[in-house]
mmCIF file of C-alpha atoms in Angstrom:
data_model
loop_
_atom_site.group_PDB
_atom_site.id
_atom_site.type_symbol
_atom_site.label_atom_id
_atom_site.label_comp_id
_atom_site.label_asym_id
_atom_site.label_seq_id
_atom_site.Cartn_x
_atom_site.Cartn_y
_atom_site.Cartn_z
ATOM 1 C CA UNK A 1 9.211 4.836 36.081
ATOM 2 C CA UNK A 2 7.769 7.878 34.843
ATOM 3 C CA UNK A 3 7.085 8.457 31.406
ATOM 4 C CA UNK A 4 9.060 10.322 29.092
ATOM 5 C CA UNK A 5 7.109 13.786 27.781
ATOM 6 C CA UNK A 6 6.473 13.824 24.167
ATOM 7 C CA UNK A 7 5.847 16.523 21.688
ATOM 8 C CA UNK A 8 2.214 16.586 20.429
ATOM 9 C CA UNK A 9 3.633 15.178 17.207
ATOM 10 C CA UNK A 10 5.808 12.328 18.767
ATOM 11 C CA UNK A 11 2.503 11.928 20.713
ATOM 12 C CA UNK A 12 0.463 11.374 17.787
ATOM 13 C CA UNK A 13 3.041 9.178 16.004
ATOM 14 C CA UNK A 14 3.173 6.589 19.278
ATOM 15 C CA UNK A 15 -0.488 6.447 19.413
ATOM 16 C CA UNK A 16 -0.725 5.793 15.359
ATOM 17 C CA UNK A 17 1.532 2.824 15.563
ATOM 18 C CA UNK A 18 -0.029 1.550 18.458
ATOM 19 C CA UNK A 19 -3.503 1.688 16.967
ATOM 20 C CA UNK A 20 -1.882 -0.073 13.511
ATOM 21 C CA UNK A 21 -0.480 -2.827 15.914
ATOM 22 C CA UNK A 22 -4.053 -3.417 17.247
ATOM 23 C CA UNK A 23 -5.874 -3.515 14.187
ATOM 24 C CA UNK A 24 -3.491 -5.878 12.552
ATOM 25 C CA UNK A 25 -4.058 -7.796 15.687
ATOM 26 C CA UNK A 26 -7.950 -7.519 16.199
ATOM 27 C CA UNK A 27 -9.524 -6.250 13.344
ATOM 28 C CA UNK A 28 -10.724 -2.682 12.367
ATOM 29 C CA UNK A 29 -14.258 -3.929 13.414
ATOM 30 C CA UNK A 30 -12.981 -5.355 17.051
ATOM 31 C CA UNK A 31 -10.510 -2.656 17.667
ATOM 32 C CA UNK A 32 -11.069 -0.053 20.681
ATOM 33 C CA UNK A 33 -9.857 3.664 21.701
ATOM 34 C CA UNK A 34 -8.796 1.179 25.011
ATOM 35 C CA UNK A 35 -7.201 -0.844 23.434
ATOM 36 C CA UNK A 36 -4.715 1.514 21.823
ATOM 37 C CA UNK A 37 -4.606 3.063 24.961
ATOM 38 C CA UNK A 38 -3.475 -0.009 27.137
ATOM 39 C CA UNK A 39 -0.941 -0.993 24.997
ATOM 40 C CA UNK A 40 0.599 2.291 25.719
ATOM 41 C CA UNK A 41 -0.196 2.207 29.063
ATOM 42 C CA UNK A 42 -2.138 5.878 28.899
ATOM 43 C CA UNK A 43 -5.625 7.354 29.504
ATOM 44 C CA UNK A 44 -8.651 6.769 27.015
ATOM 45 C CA UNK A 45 -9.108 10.656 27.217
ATOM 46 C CA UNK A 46 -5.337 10.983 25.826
ATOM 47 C CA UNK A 47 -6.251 9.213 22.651
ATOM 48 C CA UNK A 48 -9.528 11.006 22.216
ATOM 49 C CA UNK A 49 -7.767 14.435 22.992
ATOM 50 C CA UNK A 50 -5.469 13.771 19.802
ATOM 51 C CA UNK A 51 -7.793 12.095 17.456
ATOM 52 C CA UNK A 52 -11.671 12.308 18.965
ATOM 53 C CA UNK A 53 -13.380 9.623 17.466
ATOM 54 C CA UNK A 54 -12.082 6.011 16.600
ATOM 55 C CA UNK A 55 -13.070 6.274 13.009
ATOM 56 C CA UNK A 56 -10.536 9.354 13.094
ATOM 57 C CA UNK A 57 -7.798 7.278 14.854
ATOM 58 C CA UNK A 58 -8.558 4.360 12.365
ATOM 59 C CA UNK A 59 -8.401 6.486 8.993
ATOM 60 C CA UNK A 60 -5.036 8.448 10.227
ATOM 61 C CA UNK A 61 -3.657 5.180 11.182
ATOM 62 C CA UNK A 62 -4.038 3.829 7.544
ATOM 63 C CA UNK A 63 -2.962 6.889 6.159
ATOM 64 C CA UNK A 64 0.210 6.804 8.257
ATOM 65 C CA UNK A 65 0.746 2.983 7.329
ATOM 66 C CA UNK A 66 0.725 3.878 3.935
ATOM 67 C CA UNK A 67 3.652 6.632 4.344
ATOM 68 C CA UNK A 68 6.421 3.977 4.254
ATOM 69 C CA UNK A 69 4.633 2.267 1.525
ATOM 70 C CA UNK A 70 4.277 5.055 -0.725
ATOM 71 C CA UNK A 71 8.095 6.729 -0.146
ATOM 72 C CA UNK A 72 9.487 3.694 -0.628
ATOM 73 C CA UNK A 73 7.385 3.404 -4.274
ATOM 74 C CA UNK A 74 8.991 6.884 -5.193
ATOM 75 C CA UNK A 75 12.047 5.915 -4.376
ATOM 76 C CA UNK A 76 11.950 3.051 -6.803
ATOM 77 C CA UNK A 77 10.205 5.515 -9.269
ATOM 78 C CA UNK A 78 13.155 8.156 -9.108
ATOM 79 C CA UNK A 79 16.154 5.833 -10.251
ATOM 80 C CA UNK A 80 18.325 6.848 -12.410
ATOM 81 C CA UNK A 81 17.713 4.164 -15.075
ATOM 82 C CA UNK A 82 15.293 3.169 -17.744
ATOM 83 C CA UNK A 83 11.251 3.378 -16.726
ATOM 84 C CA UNK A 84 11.104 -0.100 -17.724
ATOM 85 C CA UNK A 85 13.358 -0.825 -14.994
ATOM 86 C CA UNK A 86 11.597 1.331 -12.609
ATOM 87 C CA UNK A 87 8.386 0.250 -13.774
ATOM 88 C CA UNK A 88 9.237 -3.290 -13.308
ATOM 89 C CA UNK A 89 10.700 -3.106 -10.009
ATOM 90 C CA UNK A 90 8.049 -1.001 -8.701
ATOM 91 C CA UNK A 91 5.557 -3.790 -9.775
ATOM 92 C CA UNK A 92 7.198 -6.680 -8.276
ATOM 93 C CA UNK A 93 7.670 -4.578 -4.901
ATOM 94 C CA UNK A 94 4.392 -3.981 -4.553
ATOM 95 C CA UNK A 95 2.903 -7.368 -5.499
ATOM 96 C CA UNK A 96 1.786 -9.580 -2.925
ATOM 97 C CA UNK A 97 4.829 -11.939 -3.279
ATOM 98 C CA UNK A 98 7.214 -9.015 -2.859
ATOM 99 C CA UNK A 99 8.437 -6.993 -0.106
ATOM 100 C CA UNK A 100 5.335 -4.439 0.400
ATOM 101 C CA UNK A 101 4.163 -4.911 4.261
ATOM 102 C CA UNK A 102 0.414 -4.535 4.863
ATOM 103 C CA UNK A 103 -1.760 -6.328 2.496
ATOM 104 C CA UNK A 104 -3.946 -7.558 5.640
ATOM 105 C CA UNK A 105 -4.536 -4.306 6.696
ATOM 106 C CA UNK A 106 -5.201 -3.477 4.025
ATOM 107 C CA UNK A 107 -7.952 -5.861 3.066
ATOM 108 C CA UNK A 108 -9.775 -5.339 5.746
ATOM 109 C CA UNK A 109 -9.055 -1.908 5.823
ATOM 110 C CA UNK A 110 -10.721 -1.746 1.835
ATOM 111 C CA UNK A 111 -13.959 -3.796 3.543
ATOM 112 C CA UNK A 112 -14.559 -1.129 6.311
ATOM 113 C CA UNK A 113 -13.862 2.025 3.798
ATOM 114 C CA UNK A 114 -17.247 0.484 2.396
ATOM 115 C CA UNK A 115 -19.079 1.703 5.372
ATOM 116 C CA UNK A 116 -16.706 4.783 7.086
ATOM 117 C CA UNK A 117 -16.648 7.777 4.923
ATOM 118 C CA UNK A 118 -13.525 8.719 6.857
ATOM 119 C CA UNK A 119 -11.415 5.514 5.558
ATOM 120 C CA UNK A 120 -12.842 5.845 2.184
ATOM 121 C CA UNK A 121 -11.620 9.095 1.639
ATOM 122 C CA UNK A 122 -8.363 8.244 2.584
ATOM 123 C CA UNK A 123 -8.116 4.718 1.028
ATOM 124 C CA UNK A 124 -9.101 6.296 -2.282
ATOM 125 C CA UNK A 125 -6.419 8.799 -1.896
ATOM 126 C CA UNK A 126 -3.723 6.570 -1.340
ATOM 127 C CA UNK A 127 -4.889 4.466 -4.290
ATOM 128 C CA UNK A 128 -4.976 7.419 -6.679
ATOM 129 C CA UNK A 129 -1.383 8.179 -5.762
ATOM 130 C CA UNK A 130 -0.350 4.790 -6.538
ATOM 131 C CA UNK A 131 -2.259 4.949 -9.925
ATOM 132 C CA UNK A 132 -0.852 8.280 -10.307
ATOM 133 C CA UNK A 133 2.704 7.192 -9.930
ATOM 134 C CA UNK A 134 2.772 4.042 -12.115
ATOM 135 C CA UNK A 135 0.869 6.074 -15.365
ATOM 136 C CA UNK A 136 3.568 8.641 -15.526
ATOM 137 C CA UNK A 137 6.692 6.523 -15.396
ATOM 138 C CA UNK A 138 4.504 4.774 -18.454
ATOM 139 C CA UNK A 139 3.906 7.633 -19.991
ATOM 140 C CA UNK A 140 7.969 8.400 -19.768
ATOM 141 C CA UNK A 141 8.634 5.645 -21.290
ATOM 142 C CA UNK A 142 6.344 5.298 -23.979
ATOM 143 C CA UNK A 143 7.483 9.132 -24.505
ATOM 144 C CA UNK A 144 11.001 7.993 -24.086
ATOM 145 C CA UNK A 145 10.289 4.982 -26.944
ATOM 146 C CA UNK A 146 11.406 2.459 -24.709
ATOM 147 C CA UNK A 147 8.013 0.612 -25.104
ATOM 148 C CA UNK A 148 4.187 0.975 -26.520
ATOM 149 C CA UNK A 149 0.939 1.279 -24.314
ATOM 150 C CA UNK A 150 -2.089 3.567 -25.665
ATOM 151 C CA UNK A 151 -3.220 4.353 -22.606
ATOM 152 C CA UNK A 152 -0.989 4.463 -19.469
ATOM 153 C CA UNK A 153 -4.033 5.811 -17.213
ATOM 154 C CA UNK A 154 -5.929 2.468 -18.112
ATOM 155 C CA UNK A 155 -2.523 0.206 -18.179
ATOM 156 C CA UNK A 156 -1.993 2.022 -14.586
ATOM 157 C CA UNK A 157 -5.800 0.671 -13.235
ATOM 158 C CA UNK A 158 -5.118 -2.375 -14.837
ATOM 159 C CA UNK A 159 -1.927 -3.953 -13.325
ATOM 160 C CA UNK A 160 -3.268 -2.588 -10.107
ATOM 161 C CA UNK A 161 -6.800 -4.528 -10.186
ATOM 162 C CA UNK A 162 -4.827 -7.564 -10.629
ATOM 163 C CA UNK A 163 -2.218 -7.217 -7.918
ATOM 164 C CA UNK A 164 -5.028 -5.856 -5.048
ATOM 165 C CA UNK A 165 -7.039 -9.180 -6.551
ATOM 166 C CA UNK A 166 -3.971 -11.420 -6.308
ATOM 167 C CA UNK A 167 -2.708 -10.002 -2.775
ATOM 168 C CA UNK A 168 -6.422 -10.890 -1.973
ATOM 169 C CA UNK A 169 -6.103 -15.016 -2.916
ATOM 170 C CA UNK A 170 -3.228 -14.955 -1.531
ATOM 171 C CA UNK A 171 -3.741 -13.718 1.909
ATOM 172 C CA UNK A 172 -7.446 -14.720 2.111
ATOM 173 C CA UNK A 173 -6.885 -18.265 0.811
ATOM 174 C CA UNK A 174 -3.764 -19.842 1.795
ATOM 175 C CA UNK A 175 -2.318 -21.872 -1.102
ATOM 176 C CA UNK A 176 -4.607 -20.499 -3.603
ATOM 177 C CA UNK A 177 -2.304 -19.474 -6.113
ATOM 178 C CA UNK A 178 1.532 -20.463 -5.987
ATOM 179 C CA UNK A 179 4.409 -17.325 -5.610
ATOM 180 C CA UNK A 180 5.978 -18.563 -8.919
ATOM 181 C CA UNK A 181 2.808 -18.505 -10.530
ATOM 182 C CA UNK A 182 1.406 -15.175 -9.663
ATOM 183 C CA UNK A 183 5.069 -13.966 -10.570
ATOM 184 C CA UNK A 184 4.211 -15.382 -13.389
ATOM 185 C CA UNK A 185 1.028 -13.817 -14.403
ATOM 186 C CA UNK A 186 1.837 -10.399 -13.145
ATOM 187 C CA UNK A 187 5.034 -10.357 -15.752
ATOM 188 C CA UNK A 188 2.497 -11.748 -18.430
ATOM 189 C CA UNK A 189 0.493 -8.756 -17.658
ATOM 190 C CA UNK A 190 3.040 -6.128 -17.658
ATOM 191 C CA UNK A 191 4.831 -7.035 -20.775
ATOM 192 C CA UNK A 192 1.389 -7.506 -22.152
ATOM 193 C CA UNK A 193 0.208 -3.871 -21.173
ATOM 194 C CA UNK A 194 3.761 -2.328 -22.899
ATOM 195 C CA UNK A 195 3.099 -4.290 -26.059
ATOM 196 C CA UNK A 196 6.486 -6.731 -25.194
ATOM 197 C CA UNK A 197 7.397 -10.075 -25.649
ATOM 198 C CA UNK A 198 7.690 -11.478 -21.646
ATOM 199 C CA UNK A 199 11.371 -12.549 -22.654
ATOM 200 C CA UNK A 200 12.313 -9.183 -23.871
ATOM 201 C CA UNK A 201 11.142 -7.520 -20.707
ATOM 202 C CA UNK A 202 13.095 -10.049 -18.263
ATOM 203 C CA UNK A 203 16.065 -9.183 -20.558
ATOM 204 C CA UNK A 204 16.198 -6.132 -20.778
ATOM 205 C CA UNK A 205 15.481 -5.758 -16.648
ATOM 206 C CA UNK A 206 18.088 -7.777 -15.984
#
């Protein structure tokens, strides 16, 4: 059966996804421009035509991975409710026992941004609009009184350290540290960070 013709963008989109299901599968290290190209079941050239070098393919590939991610963090950002709320929910999303996708990929994808300028640029990009996001719904709500934190740029690095270093026991090391625990410790660390009582911030989340 012939294949159906894509637009250059729907092009592009196919061969991202494909290249995120092979380095999920093999590694960032292991993966090949043939390998992304036989799971589609099209030319080596095509691939190079749209993205030219594998380290090009890889960091667009992250980038595009991180799309979802990142919407889906807005969207919990732009409720209409408290920034506690928003904050809270946010936090729990993204830690490693809630429903963010990725934290393998992006592991390893943090370990090769060490040695590929291309992935570095764009891992630090996504990272700063994470960061970015969390300080100003702290800043609205210390603003808004709801809460107290000095710094929300610092509070913001913070809360993010530990979550990347917990999503890294816990995919690295399985069994290291329990769900209910690191639940645990990442509420600990936001009430402690917004200068609350843990019970007053499960209350007033509920």
């Amino acid at each position: 059966m012939a294949r159906v013709r894509l637009s250059v963008a729907e092009r592009r989109e196919e061969l991202l996804r494909a290249a995120i299901e092979q380095i999920e599968a093999r590694g960032v290290a292991a993966v090949r421009i043939a390998d992304v190209a036989a799971a589609l079941g099209v030319s080596n050239a095509l691939v190079l035509y749209h993205f030219s070098t594998k380290e090009k393919l890889v960091a667009e590939a992250f980038a595009h991975a991180a799309e979802d991610d990142l919407a889906h963090l807005r969207k919990l950002l732009g409720r209409r409710t408290s920034a506690l709320r928003r904050l809270r929910a946010a936090v729990r999303w993204y830690a490693p026992t809630g429903q963010a996708k990725g934290w393998r990929l992006w592991i390893e994808g943090w370990a090769v941004a060490l040695r590929e300028p291309a992935l570095r640029e764009v891992t630090q990009d996504l990272d700063r609009q994470w960061k970015a996001a969390i300080t100003e719904v702290i800043a609205e709500g210390v603003a808004g009184g709801e809460f107290r934190c000095p710094d929300p740029t610092g509070a913001a690095l913070r809360l993010t350290a530990l979550l990347d270093g917990l999503a890294v026991q816990m995919t690295a090391y399985s069994g290291a540290v329990s769900r209910a625990r690191t639940q645990e410790w990442v509420d600990d660390a936001l009430a402690r960070e917004l200068g609350l009582e843990r019970a007053a911030l499960t209350a007033a989340t509920r």
